[in-house]
């Protein structure tokens, strides 16, 4: 084992991967476990900066090709193996269209650029649909690889500007500050970019890199201080794991908790060999002693393979058994550990310690003659095996995507098309359903301009999916429809937390008031309202909190309805659609691929229909004059089950939005209720 090996860093790795695994496996006691990735980033910044600066100091130069070859040997073999194994398992578990989509993700994962692919397709790491992506966790490995590619060049650039450590510190500091400032700005403006884009995570690596330049003299002679700061660092990491959640804007300011905590622990473990007399007592009390415990060392050793394996295991397990119990999740954890241990012993460790890259380098040497000095061709050829391995991973993923596309039969294609078909409002103009940031209402008109009557459709995307049958019914009754729609913005007057923006949705409040004023000025015959009624009740909360939140929502809905009633405008509220336990399009496609009936994806009515919320909504409607309640729930649900495939059609395009083709079949019932 290398003399520079630090058991406390290995223990930190165990804490990092443990937090991530706990979060992904649904351990609610650690809602901020995802911050373990930030611990990895800081550790990488510390270790890589230490090794590179040591090489520069000892040799006066930096062998970039040797560095890249070592990184490839350390990371590539295990990653490519897990990618190929995940693709192979997905061929049996995922529907063909899912295989095609995620195989493209695997291509980018093999090339360590999946974070850019996730940005391109606007995947939200915390969104529910991320639970179906078996490769999404590779985003952090891609960020690390991009760091490895750029960081040595940055140090070389600093040395070129001016030899000496001060210039290196200055360059790293400038990069870190600029990255952190940009990260703060974009965390609220564009959370996906702040989360996935490697330049906006560079400050975390920079924090670890800068920490390596701190003088160890203070800690060597003040063992008690080192122990105290180490425990403070662990306390900050614990606070991050316990207090952070996916509802907070992350990374941003909150990422300082795990980053600062990791830096303190790393500094705490530095310089132990130079402890002053009497330091042994403090050394035993330092967190390094705890982090050096055998179980943490074992998990830390497996941390890379465990990170690779744990996510596809829990993703596929959740598809095969949607309601995983505690025992089943523990079984998944044991399987992940077993596969990690095997991968480390059979692939990761042999590749890291073996001579395959060295042999490849020797293969590109030749002698000019007896006694002549060996010559080497282009040094980068030592990376040829790594490039071949990467190319093999990309090629396998591409081939799998192509094969999966050919396996999509007409029924599967119909499911895909039904889920992708927009409502009539969005088909005419996607901006009829406003985005998060737009405040000014955009009314869209459907039907004859000189129609005898006007109906307004008002609300969020749950109002939008009713636009298709409403417009058709209105045309049959000499009525035009004007829509006022905004994403994730309910008609009810109450402040809303936006789960994507990670903050209060102030744009919604401003838009809603303008829309209500505009609608009243129009004096329509009827305002039709539908909304994601339990939008403020989806998070875990106590019974008392849920009751208070329901009352707050009722007050907001009553305020909106009374505004129209006082203006002499009649209102109809359509009861919200059921909420399924799975994404209907993916689940039905998967069931058909498994040769199972689509009813496999149905959800018990007691769970899906939210009858208690509907009763609270109905009570508000009854209390406001000139307001009608429209309940079409029996079109989706029987006495015991709510269905996702009705009359040969996909009823929902996800968990709770109507599929347009099925919405068209509701024209008659909606016409009867409203006209």
XYZ file of C-alpha atoms in Angstrom:
675
model
C 0.000 0.000 0.000
C 1.307 3.438 -0.898
C 2.936 5.357 1.926
C 0.653 8.307 1.106
C -2.497 6.229 1.655
C -4.846 7.835 4.167
C -7.423 5.578 5.815
C -9.520 8.599 6.796
C -10.042 9.462 3.122
C -11.102 5.881 2.459
C -13.587 6.251 5.326
C -14.843 9.510 3.828
C -15.488 7.658 0.590
C -17.585 5.189 2.551
C -19.627 8.018 4.080
C -20.080 9.574 0.642
C -21.272 6.452 -1.135
C -23.329 5.453 1.911
C -25.256 8.718 1.759
C -25.948 8.353 -1.961
C -27.062 4.725 -1.646
C -29.269 5.521 1.358
C -30.954 8.351 -0.547
C -31.503 6.297 -3.683
C -32.818 3.344 -1.698
C -35.463 5.541 -0.090
C -34.085 5.961 3.425
C -36.178 8.947 4.484
C -34.011 9.538 7.554
C -31.265 10.819 5.219
C -33.118 13.067 2.737
C -29.872 14.844 1.858
C -27.844 11.733 1.111
C -27.416 12.887 -2.485
C -24.803 15.352 -1.141
C -22.423 12.387 -0.938
C -21.546 13.178 -4.555
C -20.243 16.572 -3.435
C -17.979 14.820 -0.932
C -16.543 12.775 -3.798
C -15.906 15.954 -5.801
C -13.931 17.556 -2.966
C -11.928 14.372 -2.363
C -11.064 14.218 -6.058
C -9.922 17.837 -6.023
C -7.716 17.131 -3.001
C -6.142 13.894 -4.275
C -5.562 14.920 -7.881
C -4.109 18.285 -6.916
C -1.839 16.601 -4.354
C -0.511 14.052 -6.838
C -0.049 16.513 -9.692
C 1.704 19.129 -7.567
C 3.956 16.447 -6.105
C 4.976 15.388 -9.609
C 5.590 18.988 -10.670
C 7.653 19.639 -7.535
C 9.759 16.483 -7.871
C 10.325 16.418 -11.639
C 9.668 19.968 -12.750
C 7.200 18.716 -15.341
C 3.869 16.949 -15.712
C 3.426 13.787 -17.772
C -0.153 14.317 -18.902
C -0.358 11.098 -20.908
C 0.764 9.051 -17.931
C -1.830 10.813 -15.792
C -4.661 10.174 -18.262
C -3.592 6.549 -18.675
C -3.714 6.002 -14.909
C -7.183 7.561 -14.702
C -8.427 5.383 -17.541
C -6.983 2.283 -15.907
C -8.650 3.212 -12.630
C -12.133 4.027 -13.940
C -12.897 2.664 -17.386
C -12.948 -1.157 -17.071
C -15.452 -1.328 -14.219
C -17.648 1.420 -15.708
C -17.845 -0.211 -19.139
C -18.589 -3.593 -17.573
C -21.475 -2.187 -15.509
C -22.827 -0.321 -18.547
C -22.843 -3.518 -20.616
C -24.419 -5.528 -17.800
C -27.109 -2.875 -17.303
C -27.895 -2.873 -21.020
C -28.148 -6.665 -21.015
C -30.549 -6.693 -18.055
C -32.559 -3.862 -19.589
C -33.217 -5.953 -22.687
C -35.484 -8.126 -20.531
C -36.902 -5.498 -18.165
C -37.303 -2.281 -20.179
C -39.823 -1.774 -22.965
C -38.180 -1.395 -26.411
C -38.724 2.366 -26.542
C -37.133 2.679 -23.090
C -34.235 0.535 -24.221
C -33.726 2.804 -27.230
C -33.811 5.963 -25.114
C -31.577 4.789 -22.302
C -29.145 3.045 -24.649
C -28.446 6.473 -26.079
C -27.786 7.585 -22.525
C -25.420 4.615 -22.134
C -23.483 5.812 -25.188
C -22.829 9.123 -23.507
C -22.106 7.415 -20.188
C -19.417 5.285 -21.849
C -17.862 8.467 -23.242
C -18.245 10.306 -19.901
C -20.483 13.018 -21.332
C -23.891 11.912 -20.084
C -24.224 15.075 -17.992
C -24.387 17.024 -21.270
C -26.965 14.585 -22.667
C -29.091 15.030 -19.557
C -28.947 18.783 -20.065
C -29.970 18.371 -23.685
C -33.080 16.408 -22.715
C -33.765 18.442 -19.559
C -33.707 15.440 -17.243
C -34.297 16.522 -13.663
C -32.222 14.427 -11.248
C -34.936 14.781 -8.587
C -37.927 14.247 -10.898
C -40.036 11.117 -10.583
C -39.265 9.996 -14.140
C -35.550 9.881 -13.285
C -36.355 6.683 -11.404
C -36.593 4.890 -14.756
C -33.190 5.980 -16.071
C -30.628 3.310 -15.099
C -27.694 5.462 -16.254
C -28.527 8.846 -14.734
C -26.028 8.350 -11.891
C -23.186 8.428 -14.423
C -23.603 12.208 -14.551
C -21.253 12.654 -11.596
C -18.637 10.344 -13.106
C -18.814 12.391 -16.297
C -18.255 15.579 -14.318
C -15.247 13.974 -12.611
C -13.742 12.798 -15.909
C -14.166 16.257 -17.385
C -12.424 17.621 -14.297
C -9.556 15.170 -14.795
C -9.252 16.324 -18.384
C -9.059 20.041 -17.582
C -7.440 20.251 -14.136
C -3.880 19.182 -15.080
C -3.915 21.638 -17.978
C -5.000 24.361 -15.558
C -2.045 23.622 -13.266
C 0.326 23.617 -16.235
C -1.140 26.952 -17.323
C -0.562 28.394 -13.839
C 3.042 27.169 -13.875
C 3.503 28.696 -17.331
C 2.237 32.058 -16.095
C 4.655 32.066 -13.174
C 6.487 29.193 -11.475
C 5.595 28.735 -7.836
C 2.696 27.699 -5.649
C 1.276 31.197 -5.252
C 0.277 31.404 -8.902
C -1.310 27.961 -8.723
C -3.317 29.021 -5.663
C -4.345 32.244 -7.390
C -5.510 30.460 -10.557
C -7.405 27.774 -8.653
C -8.955 30.443 -6.421
C -10.113 32.548 -9.370
C -11.596 29.507 -11.099
C -13.311 28.401 -7.883
C -14.826 31.810 -7.107
C -16.060 32.284 -10.686
C -17.556 28.790 -10.732
C -19.292 29.280 -7.375
C -20.728 32.662 -8.412
C -22.103 31.186 -11.650
C -23.463 28.190 -9.746
C -25.310 30.450 -7.293
C -26.799 32.482 -10.132
C -28.002 29.498 -12.154
C -29.261 27.408 -9.222
C -32.411 29.537 -9.167
C -32.462 30.555 -12.830
C -31.698 27.185 -14.452
C -31.298 24.437 -11.831
C -30.406 21.687 -14.325
C -27.373 23.621 -15.588
C -26.184 24.353 -12.055
C -26.559 20.677 -11.181
C -25.102 18.902 -14.222
C -22.715 21.311 -15.974
C -19.132 20.553 -14.912
C -17.804 24.178 -14.989
C -20.494 25.049 -12.428
C -19.310 22.227 -10.171
C -15.616 23.137 -10.580
C -15.663 25.144 -7.340
C -16.154 21.943 -5.358
C -13.033 20.394 -6.885
C -11.257 23.733 -6.405
C -12.138 23.683 -2.694
C -10.378 20.340 -2.337
C -7.467 21.536 -4.457
C -6.963 24.747 -2.487
C -7.066 22.845 0.792
C -3.934 20.931 -0.224
C -1.949 24.178 -0.116
C -2.836 24.887 3.518
C 0.241 24.661 5.737
C 0.065 21.535 7.937
C 2.228 23.163 10.617
C -0.725 24.419 12.661
C -2.400 21.015 12.746
C 0.820 19.155 13.453
C 1.420 21.040 16.661
C -2.220 21.507 17.682
C -3.624 17.991 17.702
C -6.658 19.033 19.718
C -7.509 21.632 17.070
C -7.208 19.054 14.318
C -9.540 16.718 16.181
C -12.049 19.518 16.805
C -12.134 20.672 13.195
C -12.472 17.076 12.021
C -15.532 16.528 14.180
C -16.920 19.871 13.031
C -16.472 18.704 9.457
C -18.321 15.465 10.127
C -21.053 17.452 11.872
C -21.495 19.605 8.752
C -21.735 16.480 6.602
C -24.297 15.036 9.028
C -26.333 18.256 8.875
C -26.242 18.071 5.069
C -27.501 14.481 5.106
C -30.219 15.193 7.657
C -31.402 18.690 6.683
C -31.024 18.944 2.911
C -33.777 17.671 0.640
C -34.721 17.644 -3.004
C -37.074 20.573 -2.344
C -34.167 22.931 -1.617
C -32.311 24.809 -4.374
C -29.223 22.692 -4.895
C -26.265 22.989 -5.289
C -26.128 26.747 -4.555
C -25.446 27.862 -0.995
C -26.572 24.552 0.462
C -23.715 22.673 -1.202
C -21.336 24.562 1.088
C -22.381 22.229 3.916
C -20.910 18.985 2.509
C -18.059 20.817 0.739
C -16.888 22.716 3.829
C -17.370 19.636 5.992
C -15.233 17.505 3.686
C -12.476 20.121 3.525
C -12.338 20.272 7.342
C -12.110 16.486 7.631
C -9.370 16.330 4.987
C -7.365 19.026 6.753
C -7.935 17.302 10.068
C -6.277 14.140 8.799
C -3.305 15.977 7.270
C 0.066 15.929 8.983
C -0.676 13.261 11.603
C 2.831 11.870 11.314
C 4.163 15.116 12.719
C 2.101 15.107 15.883
C 3.728 16.822 18.807
C 4.431 14.810 21.994
C 1.188 14.060 23.697
C -0.638 14.128 20.370
C -1.335 10.423 20.492
C -4.158 10.987 22.963
C -5.779 13.524 20.690
C -5.100 11.328 17.678
C -7.205 8.602 19.258
C -10.033 11.128 19.685
C -9.787 12.500 16.147
C -12.405 11.437 13.573
C -9.634 9.791 11.542
C -9.712 6.957 14.083
C -13.404 6.375 13.460
C -13.033 6.710 9.699
C -10.282 4.074 9.815
C -12.587 1.385 11.208
C -12.541 -1.811 9.168
C -16.186 -1.698 7.952
C -15.736 1.835 6.623
C -12.437 0.867 5.011
C -14.130 -2.050 3.273
C -17.018 0.050 1.978
C -14.591 2.807 0.981
C -12.553 0.319 -1.024
C -15.697 -0.774 -2.863
C -17.113 2.758 -3.147
C -16.525 3.171 -6.883
C -18.006 -0.195 -7.858
C -20.806 0.248 -5.340
C -21.688 3.619 -6.838
C -21.784 2.032 -10.309
C -23.990 -0.904 -9.305
C -26.447 0.397 -6.732
C -28.559 2.584 -9.018
C -29.400 0.153 -11.866
C -30.207 -2.473 -9.230
C -32.760 -0.311 -7.419
C -34.181 1.025 -10.702
C -34.806 -2.423 -12.142
C -36.062 -3.783 -8.822
C -38.592 -0.939 -8.647
C -39.831 -1.811 -12.125
C -40.240 -5.497 -11.321
C -41.844 -4.797 -7.937
C -43.232 -1.218 -7.729
C -43.880 -1.324 -3.966
C -40.523 -2.434 -2.586
C -40.613 -3.189 1.123
C -37.812 -2.721 3.634
C -36.671 -6.341 3.353
C -36.595 -6.124 -0.434
C -34.560 -2.928 -0.360
C -32.108 -4.542 2.045
C -31.869 -7.458 -0.362
C -31.028 -5.014 -3.155
C -28.323 -3.478 -0.961
C -26.799 -6.897 -0.299
C -26.850 -7.675 -4.026
C -25.187 -4.332 -4.796
C -22.438 -5.035 -2.249
C -21.891 -8.544 -3.608
C -21.614 -7.341 -7.212
C -19.357 -4.494 -6.102
C -17.009 -6.863 -4.296
C -16.847 -9.157 -7.329
C -16.278 -6.248 -9.706
C -13.540 -4.822 -7.512
C -11.734 -8.152 -7.175
C -12.115 -9.375 -10.761
C -12.063 -6.157 -12.805
C -11.334 -2.928 -10.984
C -8.313 -3.990 -8.926
C -6.602 -6.151 -11.594
C -6.977 -3.346 -14.152
C -5.667 -0.739 -11.725
C -2.673 -2.771 -10.572
C -2.006 -4.721 -13.763
C 0.460 -3.931 -16.498
C -1.933 -3.761 -19.422
C -1.354 -0.076 -20.121
C 2.360 -0.415 -19.528
C 2.435 -3.311 -21.972
C 0.515 -1.210 -24.459
C 3.073 1.556 -24.080
C 5.929 -0.878 -24.680
C 4.179 -2.149 -27.785
C 4.609 1.264 -29.347
C 8.400 1.367 -28.826
C 10.983 0.238 -31.296
C 14.766 0.027 -31.327
C 16.872 1.805 -33.903
C 19.512 -0.902 -33.597
C 21.700 -2.779 -31.166
C 22.634 -0.565 -28.249
C 20.500 2.315 -29.485
C 18.242 4.165 -27.094
C 14.622 2.930 -27.322
C 12.361 5.386 -29.087
C 8.693 5.978 -28.428
C 6.049 6.933 -30.892
C 3.409 9.532 -29.976
C 3.042 9.192 -26.168
C -0.743 9.363 -26.384
C -0.738 5.916 -27.993
C -0.450 4.520 -24.468
C -4.120 5.461 -24.194
C -5.047 3.260 -27.153
C -6.460 0.420 -24.997
C -8.598 2.930 -23.086
C -9.891 4.390 -26.327
C -10.676 0.916 -27.624
C -12.565 0.123 -24.407
C -14.551 3.363 -24.638
C -15.322 2.771 -28.301
C -16.532 -0.741 -27.472
C -18.906 0.630 -24.846
C -20.253 3.291 -27.192
C -20.636 0.796 -30.036
C -22.461 -1.726 -27.843
C -24.863 0.947 -26.588
C -25.484 2.196 -30.140
C -26.149 -1.328 -31.387
C -28.522 -1.951 -28.493
C -30.443 1.258 -29.277
C -30.736 0.249 -32.930
C -31.915 -3.257 -32.052
C -34.425 -1.918 -29.522
C -35.897 0.440 -32.122
C -36.481 -2.509 -34.448
C -38.293 -4.347 -31.620
C -40.974 -1.653 -31.249
C -44.103 -3.287 -32.680
C -47.205 -1.345 -33.821
C -48.859 -1.645 -30.403
C -45.771 -0.327 -28.659
C -45.504 2.443 -31.231
C -49.130 3.351 -30.580
C -48.444 3.658 -26.846
C -45.481 5.933 -27.551
C -47.436 8.125 -29.967
C -50.410 8.384 -27.591
C -48.135 9.609 -24.812
C -46.439 12.161 -27.059
C -49.580 13.596 -28.698
C -50.156 17.133 -27.354
C -53.507 18.543 -26.306
C -55.313 20.674 -28.859
C -54.150 23.802 -27.022
C -50.463 22.842 -27.144
C -50.772 21.463 -30.677
C -51.881 24.872 -31.964
C -49.252 26.781 -29.976
C -47.038 25.280 -27.278
C -47.023 28.686 -25.587
C -50.746 28.388 -24.897
C -49.474 26.550 -21.814
C -47.052 29.134 -20.462
C -43.656 28.196 -19.067
C -42.544 28.819 -15.481
C -41.012 32.245 -16.002
C -43.630 34.035 -18.147
C -45.979 36.265 -16.142
C -48.113 37.994 -18.778
C -51.174 35.877 -19.681
C -51.428 34.525 -23.229
C -55.082 33.836 -24.086
C -55.567 31.365 -26.938
C -58.897 31.246 -28.799
C -60.450 28.126 -30.356
C -63.600 28.207 -32.474
C -65.399 30.764 -34.578
C -64.704 34.393 -33.699
C -68.425 35.230 -34.075
C -69.648 32.311 -31.968
C -72.709 33.059 -29.852
C -70.996 32.247 -26.542
C -67.562 32.197 -24.906
C -66.155 29.726 -22.413
C -62.827 30.227 -20.645
C -60.586 27.316 -19.618
C -58.440 28.429 -16.668
C -55.698 26.601 -14.738
C -52.527 24.542 -15.011
C -51.589 21.532 -17.138
C -54.503 19.645 -15.574
C -56.785 22.191 -17.212
C -54.836 21.926 -20.460
C -55.560 18.212 -20.886
C -59.298 19.029 -20.846
C -58.883 21.478 -23.739
C -59.223 18.692 -26.318
C -62.750 17.480 -25.406
C -63.882 20.960 -24.321
C -63.055 22.609 -27.655
C -64.824 19.804 -29.553
C -67.925 20.048 -27.341
C -67.977 23.848 -27.594
C -67.957 23.800 -31.392
C -71.098 21.659 -31.364
C -72.775 24.337 -29.228
C -71.830 27.499 -31.151
C -69.275 28.412 -28.465
C -65.649 29.462 -28.646
C -63.094 28.534 -26.011
C -60.444 30.921 -24.676
C -57.663 29.346 -22.633
C -55.613 30.843 -19.779
C -53.079 28.163 -18.920
C -49.729 28.139 -17.118
C -47.499 25.203 -16.170
C -47.735 24.114 -12.520
C -49.897 27.145 -11.682
C -53.247 26.361 -10.154
C -56.269 28.626 -10.411
C -56.619 28.600 -6.613
C -55.280 31.716 -4.931
C -52.493 30.369 -2.760
C -48.694 30.644 -2.901
C -47.109 27.588 -4.477
C -43.704 25.967 -4.128
C -42.218 25.060 -7.519
C -40.366 21.756 -7.284
C -38.303 22.464 -10.405
C -37.305 26.030 -9.535
C -36.839 24.987 -5.870
C -38.489 28.170 -4.598
C -41.818 29.914 -4.158
C -43.536 30.238 -7.509
C -44.025 34.023 -7.489
C -44.525 34.123 -11.262
C -47.648 32.017 -10.789
C -49.164 34.447 -8.273
C -48.604 37.409 -10.591
C -49.950 35.557 -13.641
C -53.041 34.301 -11.810
C -54.186 37.765 -10.710
C -53.724 39.197 -14.187
C -55.576 36.239 -15.705
C -58.533 36.579 -13.306
C -58.839 40.284 -14.155
C -58.672 39.575 -17.895
C -61.274 36.829 -17.666
C -63.709 38.993 -15.717
C -63.366 41.751 -18.322
C -64.306 39.240 -21.030
C -67.595 38.381 -19.277
C -67.670 34.774 -20.585
C -70.738 32.602 -20.231
C -68.725 30.120 -18.166
C -65.244 29.683 -16.663
C -64.070 26.048 -16.534
C -61.412 25.358 -13.889
C -59.336 22.264 -13.380
C -56.082 21.953 -11.487
C -53.594 19.614 -9.853
C -55.642 19.775 -6.689
C -53.225 17.930 -4.405
C -50.180 19.843 -5.652
C -49.474 21.165 -2.163
C -50.188 17.799 -0.518
C -47.767 15.541 -2.378
C -44.920 15.791 0.134
C -44.793 13.714 3.298
C -46.438 15.522 6.189
C -48.205 14.755 9.424
C -51.978 14.434 9.591
C -52.254 17.824 11.304
C -50.068 19.510 8.675
C -52.057 17.891 5.885
C -55.302 19.121 7.410
C -53.938 22.676 7.698
C -52.601 22.595 4.136
C -55.945 21.327 2.829
C -57.721 24.191 4.587
C -55.268 26.663 3.047
C -55.937 25.263 -0.414
C -59.706 25.383 0.164
C -59.431 29.059 1.106
C -57.454 29.773 -2.053
C -59.952 27.966 -4.268
C -62.872 29.726 -2.567
C -61.221 33.110 -3.139
C -60.876 32.444 -6.863
C -64.441 31.184 -7.244
C -65.852 34.106 -5.266
C -64.002 36.587 -7.496
C -65.883 35.217 -10.510
C -69.173 34.835 -8.631
C -69.132 38.464 -7.472
C -68.488 39.539 -11.060
C -71.536 37.610 -12.230
C -69.521 34.924 -14.048
C -70.573 31.292 -13.664
C -67.882 28.717 -12.925
C -67.519 24.965 -13.362
C -64.814 23.014 -11.508
C -63.792 19.680 -13.040
C -62.651 17.180 -10.440
C -58.973 16.324 -10.805
C -57.926 13.116 -12.506
C -56.698 10.119 -10.476
C -52.975 9.813 -9.799
C -51.511 6.458 -10.769
C -48.777 4.623 -8.960
C -46.578 4.484 -12.065
C -46.006 6.319 -15.334
C -48.779 4.872 -17.457
C -47.029 5.024 -20.827
C -43.836 3.303 -19.644
C -45.667 0.824 -17.431
C -48.124 -0.287 -20.127
C -45.365 -0.579 -22.728
C -43.318 -2.621 -20.246
C -46.294 -4.860 -19.412
C -46.867 -5.592 -23.100
C -43.160 -6.375 -23.525
C -43.470 -8.852 -20.641
C -46.584 -10.294 -22.316
C -48.737 -9.145 -19.400
C -52.105 -7.339 -19.476
C -52.067 -3.514 -19.161
C -54.147 -3.935 -15.998
C -50.831 -4.751 -14.318
C -50.389 -0.968 -14.156
C -53.740 -0.146 -12.550
C -53.776 1.528 -9.138
C -56.216 0.838 -6.277
C -58.937 3.482 -6.249
C -58.350 4.214 -2.571
C -54.812 5.237 -3.455
C -55.360 6.961 -6.821
C -58.683 8.807 -6.689
C -57.968 11.063 -3.666
C -61.628 10.996 -2.623
C -60.955 12.980 0.553
C -59.430 15.837 -1.434
C -62.338 15.738 -3.874
C -64.787 15.963 -0.982
C -62.984 19.060 0.314
C -63.083 20.553 -3.183
C -66.775 19.765 -3.611
C -67.563 21.446 -0.285
C -65.938 24.684 -1.458
C -67.815 24.602 -4.766
C -71.155 24.118 -2.999
C -70.454 27.144 -0.796
C -70.026 29.577 -3.722
C -73.085 30.676 -5.776
C -73.239 30.006 -9.525
C -70.581 27.273 -9.345
C -70.907 23.740 -10.714
C -68.880 20.640 -9.809
C -68.146 18.166 -12.616
C -67.009 14.697 -11.547
C -65.973 12.271 -14.300
C -63.908 9.995 -12.071
C -66.058 6.975 -12.899
C -64.767 7.265 -16.472
C -61.305 6.289 -15.157
C -62.050 4.202 -12.086
C -64.174 1.241 -11.162
C -65.245 0.410 -7.613
C -61.772 -0.842 -6.646
C -59.272 0.112 -9.349
C -58.329 3.150 -11.435
C -57.303 2.097 -14.921
C -54.570 3.301 -17.249
C -55.749 1.478 -20.409
C -59.432 1.949 -21.233
C -61.295 0.866 -24.348
C -58.075 -0.046 -26.115
C -56.597 3.408 -25.482
C -53.887 4.686 -23.180
C -55.788 6.803 -20.642
C -52.818 8.728 -19.205
C -49.550 9.879 -20.726
C -47.775 9.810 -17.363
C -49.055 9.456 -13.810
C -51.873 12.017 -13.903
C -52.168 13.774 -17.285
C -54.785 12.538 -19.728
C -53.545 11.082 -22.996
C -55.043 13.198 -25.776
C -56.524 10.306 -27.768
C -58.404 9.131 -24.688
C -59.400 12.692 -23.751
C -61.190 12.901 -27.110
C -63.531 10.106 -25.965
C -64.696 12.324 -23.069
C -66.282 14.933 -25.344
C -69.789 13.491 -24.857
C -69.731 13.291 -21.045
C -68.161 16.750 -20.795
C -70.725 18.223 -23.195
C -73.549 16.722 -21.166
C -72.127 18.149 -17.931
C -71.454 21.677 -19.218
C -73.997 22.339 -21.945
